[in-house]
Coordinates of C-alpha atoms in Angstrom, one line a residue:
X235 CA 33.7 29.5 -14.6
X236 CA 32.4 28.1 -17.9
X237 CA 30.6 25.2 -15.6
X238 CA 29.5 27.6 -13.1
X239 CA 27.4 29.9 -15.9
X240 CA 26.1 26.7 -17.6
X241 CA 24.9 25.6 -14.1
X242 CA 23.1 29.1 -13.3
X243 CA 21.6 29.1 -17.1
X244 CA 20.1 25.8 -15.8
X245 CA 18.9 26.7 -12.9
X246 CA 17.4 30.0 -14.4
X247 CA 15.3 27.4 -17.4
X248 CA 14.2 25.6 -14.3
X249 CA 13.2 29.0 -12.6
X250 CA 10.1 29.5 -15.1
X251 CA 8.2 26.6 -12.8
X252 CA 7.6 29.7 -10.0
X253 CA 5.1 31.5 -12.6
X254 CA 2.7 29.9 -14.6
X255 CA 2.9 30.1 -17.8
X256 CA 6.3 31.0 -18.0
X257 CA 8.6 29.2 -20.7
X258 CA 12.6 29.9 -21.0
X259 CA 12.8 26.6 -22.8
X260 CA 14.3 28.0 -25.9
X261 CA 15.5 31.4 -25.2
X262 CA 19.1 31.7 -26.1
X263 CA 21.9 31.0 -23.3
X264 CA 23.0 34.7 -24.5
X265 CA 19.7 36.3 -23.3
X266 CA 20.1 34.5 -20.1
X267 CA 23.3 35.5 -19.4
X268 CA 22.7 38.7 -20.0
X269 CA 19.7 38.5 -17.3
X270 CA 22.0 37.3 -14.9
X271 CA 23.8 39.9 -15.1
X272 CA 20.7 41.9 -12.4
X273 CA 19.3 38.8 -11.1
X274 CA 18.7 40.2 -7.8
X275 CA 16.8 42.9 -8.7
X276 CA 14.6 40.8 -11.4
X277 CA 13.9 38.0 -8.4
X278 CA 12.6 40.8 -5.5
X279 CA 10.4 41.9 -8.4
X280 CA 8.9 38.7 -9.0
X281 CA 8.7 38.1 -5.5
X282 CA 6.8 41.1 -5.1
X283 CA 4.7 40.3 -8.2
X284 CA 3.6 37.6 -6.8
X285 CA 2.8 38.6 -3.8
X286 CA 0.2 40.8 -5.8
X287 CA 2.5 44.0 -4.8
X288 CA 3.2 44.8 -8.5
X289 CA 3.7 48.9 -8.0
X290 CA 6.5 47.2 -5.6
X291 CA 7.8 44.7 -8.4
X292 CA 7.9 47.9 -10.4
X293 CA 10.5 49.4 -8.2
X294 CA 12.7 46.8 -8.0
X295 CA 12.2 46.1 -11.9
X296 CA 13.6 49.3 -12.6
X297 CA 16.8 48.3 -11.7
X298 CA 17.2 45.5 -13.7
X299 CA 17.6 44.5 -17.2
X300 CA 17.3 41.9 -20.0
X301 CA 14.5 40.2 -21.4
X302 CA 12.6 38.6 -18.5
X303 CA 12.9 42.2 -17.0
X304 CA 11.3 43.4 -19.9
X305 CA 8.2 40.7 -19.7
X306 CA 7.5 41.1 -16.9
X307 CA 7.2 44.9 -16.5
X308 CA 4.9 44.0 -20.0
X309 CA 2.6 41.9 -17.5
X310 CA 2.8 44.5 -15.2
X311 CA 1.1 47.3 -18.0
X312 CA -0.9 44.2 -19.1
X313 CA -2.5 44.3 -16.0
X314 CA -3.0 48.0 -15.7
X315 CA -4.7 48.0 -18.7
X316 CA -1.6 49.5 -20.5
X317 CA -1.6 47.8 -23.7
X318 CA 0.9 50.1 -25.4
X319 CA 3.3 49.9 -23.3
X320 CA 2.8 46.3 -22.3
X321 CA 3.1 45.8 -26.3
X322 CA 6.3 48.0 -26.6
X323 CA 7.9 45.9 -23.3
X324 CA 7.1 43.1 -24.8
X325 CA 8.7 43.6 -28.1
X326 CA 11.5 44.6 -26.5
X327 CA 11.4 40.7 -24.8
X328 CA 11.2 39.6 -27.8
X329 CA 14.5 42.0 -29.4
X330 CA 16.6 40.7 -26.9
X331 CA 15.6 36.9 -26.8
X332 CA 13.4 36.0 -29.9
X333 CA 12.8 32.3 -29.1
X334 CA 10.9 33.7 -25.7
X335 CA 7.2 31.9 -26.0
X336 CA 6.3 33.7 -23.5
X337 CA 6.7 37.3 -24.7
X338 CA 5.3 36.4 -28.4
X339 CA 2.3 34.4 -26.6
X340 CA 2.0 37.9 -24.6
X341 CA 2.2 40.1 -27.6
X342 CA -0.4 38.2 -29.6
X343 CA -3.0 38.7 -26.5
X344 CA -2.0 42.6 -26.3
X345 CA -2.4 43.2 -30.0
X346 CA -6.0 41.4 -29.4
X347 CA -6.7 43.7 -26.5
X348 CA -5.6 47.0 -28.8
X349 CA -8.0 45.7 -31.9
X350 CA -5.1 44.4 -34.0
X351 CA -6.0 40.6 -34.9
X352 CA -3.8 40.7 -38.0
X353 CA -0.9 41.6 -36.1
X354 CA -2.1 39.1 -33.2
X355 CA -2.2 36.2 -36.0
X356 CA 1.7 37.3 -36.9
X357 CA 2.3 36.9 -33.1
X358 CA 0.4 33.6 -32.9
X359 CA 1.6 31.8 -35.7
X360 CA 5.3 32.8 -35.0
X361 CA 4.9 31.1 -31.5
X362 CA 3.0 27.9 -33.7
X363 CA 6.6 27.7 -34.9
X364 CA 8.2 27.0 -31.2
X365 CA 4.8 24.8 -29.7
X366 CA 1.9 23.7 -30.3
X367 CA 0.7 23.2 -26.8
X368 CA -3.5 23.1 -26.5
X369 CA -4.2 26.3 -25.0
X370 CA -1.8 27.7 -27.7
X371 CA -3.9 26.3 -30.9
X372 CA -6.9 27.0 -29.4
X373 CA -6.1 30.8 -29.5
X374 CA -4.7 31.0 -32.4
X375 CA -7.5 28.6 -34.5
X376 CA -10.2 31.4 -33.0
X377 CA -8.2 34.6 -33.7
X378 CA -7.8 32.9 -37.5
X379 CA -11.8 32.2 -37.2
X380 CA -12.2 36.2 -36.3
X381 CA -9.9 37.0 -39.4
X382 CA -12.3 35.2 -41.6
X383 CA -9.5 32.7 -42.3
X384 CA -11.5 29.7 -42.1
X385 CA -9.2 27.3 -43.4
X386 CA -6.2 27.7 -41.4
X387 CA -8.8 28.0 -38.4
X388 CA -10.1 24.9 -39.0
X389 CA -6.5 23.3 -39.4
X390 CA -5.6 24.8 -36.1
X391 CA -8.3 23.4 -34.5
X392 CA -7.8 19.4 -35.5
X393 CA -4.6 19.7 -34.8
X394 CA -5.8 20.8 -31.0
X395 CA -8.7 17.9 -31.3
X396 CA -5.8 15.6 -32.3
X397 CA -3.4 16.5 -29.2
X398 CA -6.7 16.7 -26.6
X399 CA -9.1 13.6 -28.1
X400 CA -10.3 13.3 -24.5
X401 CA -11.1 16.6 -24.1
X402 CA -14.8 17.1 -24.2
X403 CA -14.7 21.0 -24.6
X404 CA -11.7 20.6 -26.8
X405 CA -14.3 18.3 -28.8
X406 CA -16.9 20.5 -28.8
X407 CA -14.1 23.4 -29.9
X408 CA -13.9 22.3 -33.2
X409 CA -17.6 20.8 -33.5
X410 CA -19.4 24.1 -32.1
X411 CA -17.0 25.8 -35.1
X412 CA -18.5 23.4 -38.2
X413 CA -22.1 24.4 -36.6
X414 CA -21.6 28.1 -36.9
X415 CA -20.1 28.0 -39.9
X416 CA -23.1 25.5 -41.2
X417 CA -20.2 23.0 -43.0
X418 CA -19.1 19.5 -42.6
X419 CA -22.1 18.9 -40.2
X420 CA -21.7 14.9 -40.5
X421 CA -18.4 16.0 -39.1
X422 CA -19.6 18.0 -36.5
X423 CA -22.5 15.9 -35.1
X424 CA -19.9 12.9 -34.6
X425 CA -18.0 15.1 -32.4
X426 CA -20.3 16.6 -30.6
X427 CA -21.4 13.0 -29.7
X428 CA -18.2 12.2 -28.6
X429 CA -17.6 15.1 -26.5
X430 CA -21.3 14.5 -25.1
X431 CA -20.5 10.6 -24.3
X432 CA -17.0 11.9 -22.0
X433 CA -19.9 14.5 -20.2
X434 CA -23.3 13.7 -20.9
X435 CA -25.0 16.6 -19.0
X436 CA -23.4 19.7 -20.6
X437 CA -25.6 22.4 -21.7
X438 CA -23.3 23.8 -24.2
X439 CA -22.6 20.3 -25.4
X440 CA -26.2 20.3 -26.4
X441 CA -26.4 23.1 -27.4
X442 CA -23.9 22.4 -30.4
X443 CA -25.2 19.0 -31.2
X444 CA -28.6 20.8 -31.6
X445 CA -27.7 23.5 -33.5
X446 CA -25.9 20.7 -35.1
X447 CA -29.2 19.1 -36.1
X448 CA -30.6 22.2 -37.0
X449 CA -28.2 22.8 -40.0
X450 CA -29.5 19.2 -40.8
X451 CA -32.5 20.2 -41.1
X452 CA -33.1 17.8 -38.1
X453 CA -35.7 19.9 -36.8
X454 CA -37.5 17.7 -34.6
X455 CA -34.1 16.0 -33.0
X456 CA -32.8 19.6 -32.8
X457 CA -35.7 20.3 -30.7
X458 CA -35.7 17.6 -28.5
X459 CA -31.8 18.1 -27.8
X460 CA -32.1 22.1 -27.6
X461 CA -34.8 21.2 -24.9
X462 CA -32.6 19.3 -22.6
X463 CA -29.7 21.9 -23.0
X464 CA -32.3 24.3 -21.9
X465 CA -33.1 22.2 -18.9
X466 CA -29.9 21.5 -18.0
X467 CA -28.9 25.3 -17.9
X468 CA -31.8 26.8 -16.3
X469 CA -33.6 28.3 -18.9
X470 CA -30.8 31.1 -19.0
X471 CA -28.7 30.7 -21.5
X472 CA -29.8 32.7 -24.4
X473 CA -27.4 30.8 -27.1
X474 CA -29.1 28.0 -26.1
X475 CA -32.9 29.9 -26.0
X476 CA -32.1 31.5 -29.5
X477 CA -31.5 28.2 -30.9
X478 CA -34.4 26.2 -29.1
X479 CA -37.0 29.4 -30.7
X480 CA -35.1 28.4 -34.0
X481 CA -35.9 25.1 -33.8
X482 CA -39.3 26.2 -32.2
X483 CA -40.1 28.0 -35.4
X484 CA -38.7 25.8 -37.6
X485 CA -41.5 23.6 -36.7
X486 CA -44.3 25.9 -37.1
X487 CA -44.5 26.5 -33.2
X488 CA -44.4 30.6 -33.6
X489 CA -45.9 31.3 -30.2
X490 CA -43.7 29.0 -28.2
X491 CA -40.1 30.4 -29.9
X492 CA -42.2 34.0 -29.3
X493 CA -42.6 33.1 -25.5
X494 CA -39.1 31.6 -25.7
X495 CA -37.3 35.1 -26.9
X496 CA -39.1 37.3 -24.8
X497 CA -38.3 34.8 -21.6
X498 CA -34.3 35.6 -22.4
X499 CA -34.7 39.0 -22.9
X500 CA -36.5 39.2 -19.9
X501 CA -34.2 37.6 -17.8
X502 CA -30.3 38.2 -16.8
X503 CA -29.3 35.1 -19.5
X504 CA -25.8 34.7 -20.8
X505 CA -24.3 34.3 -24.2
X506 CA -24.6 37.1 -26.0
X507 CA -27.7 36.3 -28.1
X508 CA -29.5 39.7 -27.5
X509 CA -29.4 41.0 -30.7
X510 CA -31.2 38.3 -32.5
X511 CA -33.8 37.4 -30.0
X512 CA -34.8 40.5 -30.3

């Protein structure tokens, strides 16, 4: 029998391959076992969840317990909009298995998506302590950034540049950070160029390497960069259009960044630049 449990236990780590995302790696063989205990029930659920039938999953959910029960009936509310009760199903994960990535990944978004981003940096840097996989740094460096923890953002982030050096957005992650925080621009402009060299025609590459230039006081390079970013996008990216009127004015060209900031505002641009064009 003893074989036969650490076989399904196995089996039920392996299981986590169905659904993206999903990690049993180190819950506890207790928390498993426990699972198994209304595996059925937990499996037609999933099924049905991914099927995209979740008020189906639901049903079946309900008749099952343990802590993959309880995650999943938290991605259920998550997805319903929910966030109190996806929070409180996924605590409860978490009660019954604490070394469950998954859950404590989960919980750090929810707390996000109910306003709390101290509470989300508890959640974050508890799952730092399990992995530090990419997409999990990358989080929790911007969730530090919104907590005005610069430091431990910025520690977060080269440790995400150091696992990803290939990764031109991953470059640009931590080079697009020292630009809008105006520090270690040397820094900054050396990533941004090697982000640009892996894909030489982003527009939000250029973008950072021009705003780059511009904390430089490198007006007239931060021009002629800002210009080609706005090329490349279409003339509809207002980051980028803010920026290149910046530059525009920086240079004593007040009509042009004028014309600039009343093209984005007159236009359906992207990035969230509104406020200050206007």
């Amino acid at each position: 029998k003893a074989g036969q449990i650490q076989s399904a236990e196995q089996a039920f780590r392996l299981s986590a391959n169905t659904v993206q995302g999903l990690d049993f790696n180190n819950t506890p063989a207790s928390a498993i076992n426990e699972q198994l205990a209304s595996i059925n029930n937990l499996t037609l659920g999933v099924y049905f969840y991914l099927l995209e039938l979740p008020s189906v999953a639901q049903h079946y959910w309900q008749s099952s317990s343990g802590f993959a029960t309880d995650y999943f009936v938290g991605l259920y509310r998550f997805g319903e909009q929910d966030f109190s009760a996806a929070k409180t199903q996924f605590s409860a994960s978490l009660n019954k298995a604490a070394g469950f990535i998954s859950a404590q990944i989960m919980l750090a978004e929810t707390h996000l998506r109910l306003g709390d981003t101290q509470a989300a940096e508890a959640a974050f840097a508890q799952a730092l302590k399990t992995s530090q996989e990419p997409g999990l740094l990358l989080k929790a460096g911007l969730v530090a950034e919104r907590n005005g923890d610069l430091a431990l953002a910025e520690q977060r982030l080269v440790a995400l540049v150091d696992k990803a050096p290939q990764n031109a957005l991953v470059l640009n992650q931590l080079a697009w950070f020292y630009a809008s925080h105006n520090i270690k621009l040397d820094r900054g402009v050396k990533l941004a160029q090697q982000a640009l060299a892996l894909s030489p025609e982003d527009a939000n590459l250029l973008d950072t390497l021009g705003w780059l230039y511009f904390g430089q006081q490198q007006y007239a390079q931060a021009l002629s960069t800002l210009t080609k970013a706005n090329s490349q996008a279409g003339g509809r990216n207002q980051s980028i259009l803010y920026h290149l009127a910046m530059a525009h004015t920086r240079l004593g060209y007040h009509q042009k960044a004028l014309q600039q900031a009343q093209h984005s505002l007159s236009v359906q641009a992207t990035g969230g630049y509104a406020a200050q064009l206007s």
